[in-house]
Tab-separated table of C-alpha atoms in Angstrom:
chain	number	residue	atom	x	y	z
A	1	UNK	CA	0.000	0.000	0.000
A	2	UNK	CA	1.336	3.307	-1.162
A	3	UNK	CA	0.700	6.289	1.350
A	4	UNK	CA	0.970	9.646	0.448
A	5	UNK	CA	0.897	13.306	1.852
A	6	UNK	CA	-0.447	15.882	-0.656
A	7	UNK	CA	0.748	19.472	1.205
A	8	UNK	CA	-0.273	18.525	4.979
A	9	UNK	CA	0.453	20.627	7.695
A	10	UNK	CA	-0.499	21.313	11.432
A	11	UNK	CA	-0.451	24.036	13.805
A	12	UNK	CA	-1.553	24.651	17.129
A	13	UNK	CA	-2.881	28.808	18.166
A	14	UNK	CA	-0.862	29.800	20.821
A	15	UNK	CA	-2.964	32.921	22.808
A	16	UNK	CA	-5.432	35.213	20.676
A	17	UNK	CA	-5.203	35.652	17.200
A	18	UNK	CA	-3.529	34.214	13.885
A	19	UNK	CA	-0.272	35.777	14.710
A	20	UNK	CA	-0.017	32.784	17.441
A	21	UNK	CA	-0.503	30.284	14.793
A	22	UNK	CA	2.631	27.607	15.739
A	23	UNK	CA	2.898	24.933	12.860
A	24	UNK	CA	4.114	21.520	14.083
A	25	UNK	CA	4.394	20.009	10.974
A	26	UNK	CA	4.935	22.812	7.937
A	27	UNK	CA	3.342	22.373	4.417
A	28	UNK	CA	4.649	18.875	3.216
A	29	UNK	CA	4.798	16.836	0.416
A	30	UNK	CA	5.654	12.765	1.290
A	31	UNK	CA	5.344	9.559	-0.284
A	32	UNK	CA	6.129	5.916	1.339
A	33	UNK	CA	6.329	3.353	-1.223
A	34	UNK	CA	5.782	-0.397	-0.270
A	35	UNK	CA	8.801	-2.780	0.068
A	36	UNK	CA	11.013	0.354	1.601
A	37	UNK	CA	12.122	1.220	5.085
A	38	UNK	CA	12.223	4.827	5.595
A	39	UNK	CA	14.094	6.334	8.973
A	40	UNK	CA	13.146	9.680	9.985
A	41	UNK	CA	15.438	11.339	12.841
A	42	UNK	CA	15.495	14.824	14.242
A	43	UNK	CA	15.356	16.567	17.820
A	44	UNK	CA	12.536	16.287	20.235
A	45	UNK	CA	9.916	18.648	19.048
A	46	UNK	CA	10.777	18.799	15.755
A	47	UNK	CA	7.194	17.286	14.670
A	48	UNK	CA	7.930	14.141	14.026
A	49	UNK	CA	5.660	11.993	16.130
A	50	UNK	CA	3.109	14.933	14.931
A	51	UNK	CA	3.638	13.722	11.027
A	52	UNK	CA	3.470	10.357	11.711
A	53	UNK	CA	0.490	10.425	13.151
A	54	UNK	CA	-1.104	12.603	10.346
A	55	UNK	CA	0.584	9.775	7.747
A	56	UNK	CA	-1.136	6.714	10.139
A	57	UNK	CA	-4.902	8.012	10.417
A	58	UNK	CA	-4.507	9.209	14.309
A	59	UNK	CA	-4.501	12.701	13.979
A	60	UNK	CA	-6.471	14.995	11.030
A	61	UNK	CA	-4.231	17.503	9.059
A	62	UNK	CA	-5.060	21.380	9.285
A	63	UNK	CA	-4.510	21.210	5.584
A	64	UNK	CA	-3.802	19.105	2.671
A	65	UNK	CA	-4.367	15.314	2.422
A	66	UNK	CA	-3.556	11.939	2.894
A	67	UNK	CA	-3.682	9.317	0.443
A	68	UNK	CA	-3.636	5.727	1.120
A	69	UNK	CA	-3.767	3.636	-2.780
A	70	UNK	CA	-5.314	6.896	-3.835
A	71	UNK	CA	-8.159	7.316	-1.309
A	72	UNK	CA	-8.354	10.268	1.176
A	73	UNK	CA	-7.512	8.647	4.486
A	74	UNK	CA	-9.335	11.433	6.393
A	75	UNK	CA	-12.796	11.348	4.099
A	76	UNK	CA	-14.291	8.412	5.889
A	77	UNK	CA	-16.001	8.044	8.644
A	78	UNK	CA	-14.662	7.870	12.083
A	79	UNK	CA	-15.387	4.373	13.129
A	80	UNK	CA	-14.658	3.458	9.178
A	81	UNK	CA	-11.100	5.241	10.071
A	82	UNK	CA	-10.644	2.671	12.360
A	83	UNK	CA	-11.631	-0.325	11.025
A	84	UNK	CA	-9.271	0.604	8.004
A	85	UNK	CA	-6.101	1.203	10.701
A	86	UNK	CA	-7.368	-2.237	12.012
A	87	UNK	CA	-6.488	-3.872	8.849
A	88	UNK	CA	-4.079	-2.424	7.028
A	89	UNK	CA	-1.597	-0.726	9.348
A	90	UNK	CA	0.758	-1.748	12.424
A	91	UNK	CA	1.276	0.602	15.085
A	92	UNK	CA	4.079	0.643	17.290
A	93	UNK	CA	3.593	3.442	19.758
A	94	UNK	CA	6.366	5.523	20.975
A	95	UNK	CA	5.395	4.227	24.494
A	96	UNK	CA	5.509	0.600	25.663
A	97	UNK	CA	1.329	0.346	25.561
A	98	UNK	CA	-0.264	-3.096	26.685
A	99	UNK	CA	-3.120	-3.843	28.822
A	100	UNK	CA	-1.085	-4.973	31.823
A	101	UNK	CA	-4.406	-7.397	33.062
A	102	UNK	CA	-4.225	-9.273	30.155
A	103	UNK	CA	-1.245	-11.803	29.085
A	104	UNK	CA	1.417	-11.401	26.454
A	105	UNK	CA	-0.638	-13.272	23.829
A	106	UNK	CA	-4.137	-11.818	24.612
A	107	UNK	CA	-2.649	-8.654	24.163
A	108	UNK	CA	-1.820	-9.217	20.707
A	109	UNK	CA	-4.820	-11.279	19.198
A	110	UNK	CA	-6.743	-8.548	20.603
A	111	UNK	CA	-5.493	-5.938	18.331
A	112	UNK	CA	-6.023	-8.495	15.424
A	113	UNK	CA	-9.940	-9.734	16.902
A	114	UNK	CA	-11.148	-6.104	16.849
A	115	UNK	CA	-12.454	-6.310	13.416
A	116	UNK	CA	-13.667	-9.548	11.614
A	117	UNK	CA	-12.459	-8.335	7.843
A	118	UNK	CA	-8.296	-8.254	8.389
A	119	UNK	CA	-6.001	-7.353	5.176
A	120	UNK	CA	-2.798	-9.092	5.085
A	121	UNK	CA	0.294	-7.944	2.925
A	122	UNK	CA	0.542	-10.072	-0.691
A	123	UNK	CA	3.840	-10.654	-0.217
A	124	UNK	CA	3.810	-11.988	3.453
A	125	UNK	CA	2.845	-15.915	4.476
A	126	UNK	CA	-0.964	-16.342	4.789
A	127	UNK	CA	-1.051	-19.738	5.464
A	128	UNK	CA	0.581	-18.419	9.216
A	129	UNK	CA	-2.566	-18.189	11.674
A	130	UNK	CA	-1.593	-14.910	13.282
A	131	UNK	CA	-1.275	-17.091	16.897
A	132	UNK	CA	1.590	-18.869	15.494
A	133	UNK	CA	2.870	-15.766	13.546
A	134	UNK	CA	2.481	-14.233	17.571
A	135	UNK	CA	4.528	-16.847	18.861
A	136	UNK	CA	7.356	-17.056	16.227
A	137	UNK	CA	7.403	-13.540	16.784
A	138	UNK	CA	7.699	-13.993	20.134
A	139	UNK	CA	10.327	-16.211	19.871
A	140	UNK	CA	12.995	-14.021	17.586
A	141	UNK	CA	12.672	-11.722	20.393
A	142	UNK	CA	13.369	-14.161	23.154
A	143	UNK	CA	10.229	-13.596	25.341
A	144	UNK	CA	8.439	-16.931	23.724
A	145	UNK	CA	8.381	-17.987	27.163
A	146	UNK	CA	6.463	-15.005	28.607
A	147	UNK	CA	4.060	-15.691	26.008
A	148	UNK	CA	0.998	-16.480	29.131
A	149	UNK	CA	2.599	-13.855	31.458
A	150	UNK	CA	0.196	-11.106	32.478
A	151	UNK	CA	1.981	-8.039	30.729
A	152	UNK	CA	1.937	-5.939	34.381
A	153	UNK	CA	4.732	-8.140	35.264
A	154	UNK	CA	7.020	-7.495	32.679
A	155	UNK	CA	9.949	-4.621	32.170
A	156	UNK	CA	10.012	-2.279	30.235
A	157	UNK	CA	12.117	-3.692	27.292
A	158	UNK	CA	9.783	-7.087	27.829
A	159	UNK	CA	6.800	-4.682	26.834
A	160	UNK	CA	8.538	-2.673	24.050
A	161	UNK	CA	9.296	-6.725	22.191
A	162	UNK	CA	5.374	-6.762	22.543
A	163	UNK	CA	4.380	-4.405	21.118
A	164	UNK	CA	6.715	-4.675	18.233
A	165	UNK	CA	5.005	-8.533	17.719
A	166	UNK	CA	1.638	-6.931	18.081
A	167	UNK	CA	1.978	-4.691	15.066
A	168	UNK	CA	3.486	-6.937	12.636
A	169	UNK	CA	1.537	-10.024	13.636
A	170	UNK	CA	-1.173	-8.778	11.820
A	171	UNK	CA	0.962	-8.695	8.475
A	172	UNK	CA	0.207	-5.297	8.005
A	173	UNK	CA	0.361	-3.275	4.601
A	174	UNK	CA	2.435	-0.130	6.457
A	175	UNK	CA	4.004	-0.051	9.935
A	176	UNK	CA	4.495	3.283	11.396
A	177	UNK	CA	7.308	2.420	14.330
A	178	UNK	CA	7.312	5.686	16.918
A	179	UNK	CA	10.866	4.891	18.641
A	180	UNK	CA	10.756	1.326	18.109
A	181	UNK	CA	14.217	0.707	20.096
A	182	UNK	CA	14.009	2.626	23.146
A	183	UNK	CA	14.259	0.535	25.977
A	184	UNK	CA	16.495	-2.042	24.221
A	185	UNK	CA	19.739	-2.970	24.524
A	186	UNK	CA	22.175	-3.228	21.577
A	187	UNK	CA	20.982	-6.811	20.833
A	188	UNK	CA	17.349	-6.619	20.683
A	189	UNK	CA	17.365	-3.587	18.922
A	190	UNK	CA	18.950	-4.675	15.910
A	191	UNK	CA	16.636	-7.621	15.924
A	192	UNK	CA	13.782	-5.312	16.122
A	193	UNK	CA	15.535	-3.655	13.490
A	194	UNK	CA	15.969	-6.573	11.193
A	195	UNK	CA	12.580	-7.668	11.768
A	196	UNK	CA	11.012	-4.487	10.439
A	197	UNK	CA	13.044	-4.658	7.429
A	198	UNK	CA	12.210	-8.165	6.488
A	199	UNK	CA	8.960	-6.939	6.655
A	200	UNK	CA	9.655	-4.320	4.394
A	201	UNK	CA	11.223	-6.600	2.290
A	202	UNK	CA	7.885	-8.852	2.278
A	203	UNK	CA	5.997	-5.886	0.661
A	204	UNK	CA	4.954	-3.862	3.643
A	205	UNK	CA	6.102	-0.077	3.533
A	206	UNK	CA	7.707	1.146	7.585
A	207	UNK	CA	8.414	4.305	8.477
A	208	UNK	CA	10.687	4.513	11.529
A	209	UNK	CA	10.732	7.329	13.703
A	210	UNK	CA	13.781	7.483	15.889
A	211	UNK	CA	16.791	8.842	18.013
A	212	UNK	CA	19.090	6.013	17.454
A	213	UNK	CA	21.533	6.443	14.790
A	214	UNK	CA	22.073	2.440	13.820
A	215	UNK	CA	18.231	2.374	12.220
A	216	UNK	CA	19.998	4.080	8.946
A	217	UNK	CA	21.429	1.314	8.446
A	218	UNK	CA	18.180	-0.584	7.622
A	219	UNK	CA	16.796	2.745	5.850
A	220	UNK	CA	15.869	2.816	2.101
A	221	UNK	CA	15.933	6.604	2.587
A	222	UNK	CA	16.694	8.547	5.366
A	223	UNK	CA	15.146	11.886	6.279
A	224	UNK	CA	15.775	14.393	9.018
A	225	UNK	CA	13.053	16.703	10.729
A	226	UNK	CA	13.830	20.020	11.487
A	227	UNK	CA	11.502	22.635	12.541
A	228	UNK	CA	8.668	21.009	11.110
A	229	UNK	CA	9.937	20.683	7.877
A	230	UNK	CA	11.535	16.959	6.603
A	231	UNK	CA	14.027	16.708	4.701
A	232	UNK	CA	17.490	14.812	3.916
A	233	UNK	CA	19.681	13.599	6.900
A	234	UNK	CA	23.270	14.965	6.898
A	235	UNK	CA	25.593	12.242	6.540
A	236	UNK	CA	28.454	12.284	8.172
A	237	UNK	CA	32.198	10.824	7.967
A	238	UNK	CA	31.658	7.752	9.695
A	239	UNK	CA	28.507	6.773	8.094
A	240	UNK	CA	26.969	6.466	4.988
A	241	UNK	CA	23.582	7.688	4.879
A	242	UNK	CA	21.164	5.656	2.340
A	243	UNK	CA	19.699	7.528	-0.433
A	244	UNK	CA	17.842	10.418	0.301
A	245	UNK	CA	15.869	13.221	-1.875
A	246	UNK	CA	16.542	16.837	-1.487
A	247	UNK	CA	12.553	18.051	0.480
A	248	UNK	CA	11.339	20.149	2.785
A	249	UNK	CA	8.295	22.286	2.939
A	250	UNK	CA	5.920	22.133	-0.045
A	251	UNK	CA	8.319	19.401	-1.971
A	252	UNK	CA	7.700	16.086	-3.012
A	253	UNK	CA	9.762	13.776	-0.572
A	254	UNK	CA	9.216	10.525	-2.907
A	255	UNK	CA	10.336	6.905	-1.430
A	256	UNK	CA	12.103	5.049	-3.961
C-alpha cells in the first residue's frame, strides 16, 4: 500500500489571534512506497511523532491530504477510520502500551480480533494463523516464554518486544514504528531492526521514527526533521547515509 501526503500541515494557536498560529508540521509533500524502510530522525519537538500520526490516520491535518492507494484517508467516517487502521496498518507506539491485566498473547490477538475483515500484505505468508505468527514472533525476540505472562509483570524492554510482535503479527500493509528501540539494549534492537526490514522486504512499507543512529542502516531513505519541515539527513564521515531526496516544505519527498 502506497501512502501519500499531498501538502499537509499542522499548527496549534498559541494565545489570541492568527499571529499565534505555531505549525508543528509545515506544508509537506511525502510519499512511502511499499517494500522500503524509511528512517526519519530529528530533535525532540521537531514534529515528528506529529507527522506520523497525520501519515497513520490518528490525527487529522489542518490542511492538505492523505492518500492511502489513492483514497483520502481522512474522508471516511470515524469508526470506518478505524476499522481501516485495524487492517491495514501496524502501530508501534512511541510508548511501551499493553493492557497490563491481560497476558502477552491476549494482548496481541486482541489488536487483530477487533475487526472480523483483516487485510494481510501479498507478499507476506498467509497460510501463518496470526497465533503462530504471535509466537514465532515472540520467539525471535526471546520472550516466547512469557508468552501467558500477564503483561503488568514485565519490564520495560519485555513490553517494548510486545508491542513490536503486536503490530506486525497482523501482516500489516504499512508499519508506522514511533521509537521502536528505546528501551532495548544493543541486541534486541537490531533484531527489532531486522525484523522491520524483512517486513519491508515482504511488501509492507515502515516508516521509523527514531533517536538512534544504527536504524539508517536498515533505511531505504533517510530523512531528518527540522523545525517542522523533513528533509534529507546529513551524513556524516563515519557513516553512509542511504539515499535520500533533497525536500522540505511544499516538496515532493518521494520513497524510492
Amino acid at each position: 500500500m502506497k501512502i501519500e501526503a499531498c501538502a499537509i500541515e499542522k499548527w496549534y494557536f498559541r494565545g489570541k489571534g492568527d499571529t499565534n498560529r505555531f505549525f508543528a508540521v509545515k506544508q509537506t509533500d511525502l510519499t512511502l512506497e511499499p517494500g522500503k524502510v524509511t528512517v526519519l530522525t530529528g530533535r525532540s519537538g521537531s514534529g515528528k511523532t506529529t507527522l506520523m500520526h497525520m501519515l497513520s490516520g490518528l490525527l487529522t491535518p489542518d490542511g492538505g491530504k492523505v492518500l492511502a492507494d489513492g483514497k483520502d484517508l481522512y474522508a471516511q467516517e470515524d469508526k470506518a477510520l478505524s476499522g481501516f487502521r485495524n487492517a491495514h496498518f501496524g502501530m508501534i507506539p512511541q510508548g511501551a502500551d499493553v493492557l497490563p491485566v491481560l497476558t502477552v498473547m491476549e494482548n496481541i490477538l486482541l489488536v487483530q480480533g477487533i475487526y472480523a475483515n483483516q487485510s494481510r500484505n501479498p507478499g507476506a505468508d498467509r497460510s501463518v494463523g496470526v497465533q503462530d505468527r504471535a509466537q514465532k514472533l515472540l520467539g525471535e525476540m526471546g520472550i516466547a516464554d512469557l508468552a501467558d505472562v500477564p503483561a503488568g509483570e514485565l519490564s520495560g524492554g519485555e513490553r517494548r518486544r510486545v508491542c513490536v510482535a503486536r503490530a506486525l503479527a497482523g501482516t500489516p500493509d504499512v508499519i508506522f514504528a514511533d521509537e521502536p528501540t528505546s528501551d532495548l539494549d544493543d541486541e534486541n534492537m537490531q533484531i527489532v531492526l531486522q525484523m522491520l526490514k524483512k517486513a519491508a522486504d515482504e511488501g509492507a512499507a515502515v516508516l521509523i521514527v527514531t533517536h538512534d543512529q544504527e536504524a539508517l542502516d536498515y533505511a531505504d531513505v533517510c530523512l531528518k526533521m527540522h523545525a517542522g519541515v523533513p528533509g534529507p539527513a546529513v551524513q556524516t564521515e563515519d557513516r553512509e547515509a542511504p539515499s535520500c531526496q533533497e525536500g522540505g516544505a511544499g516538496s515532493d519527498l518521494q520513497i524510492v
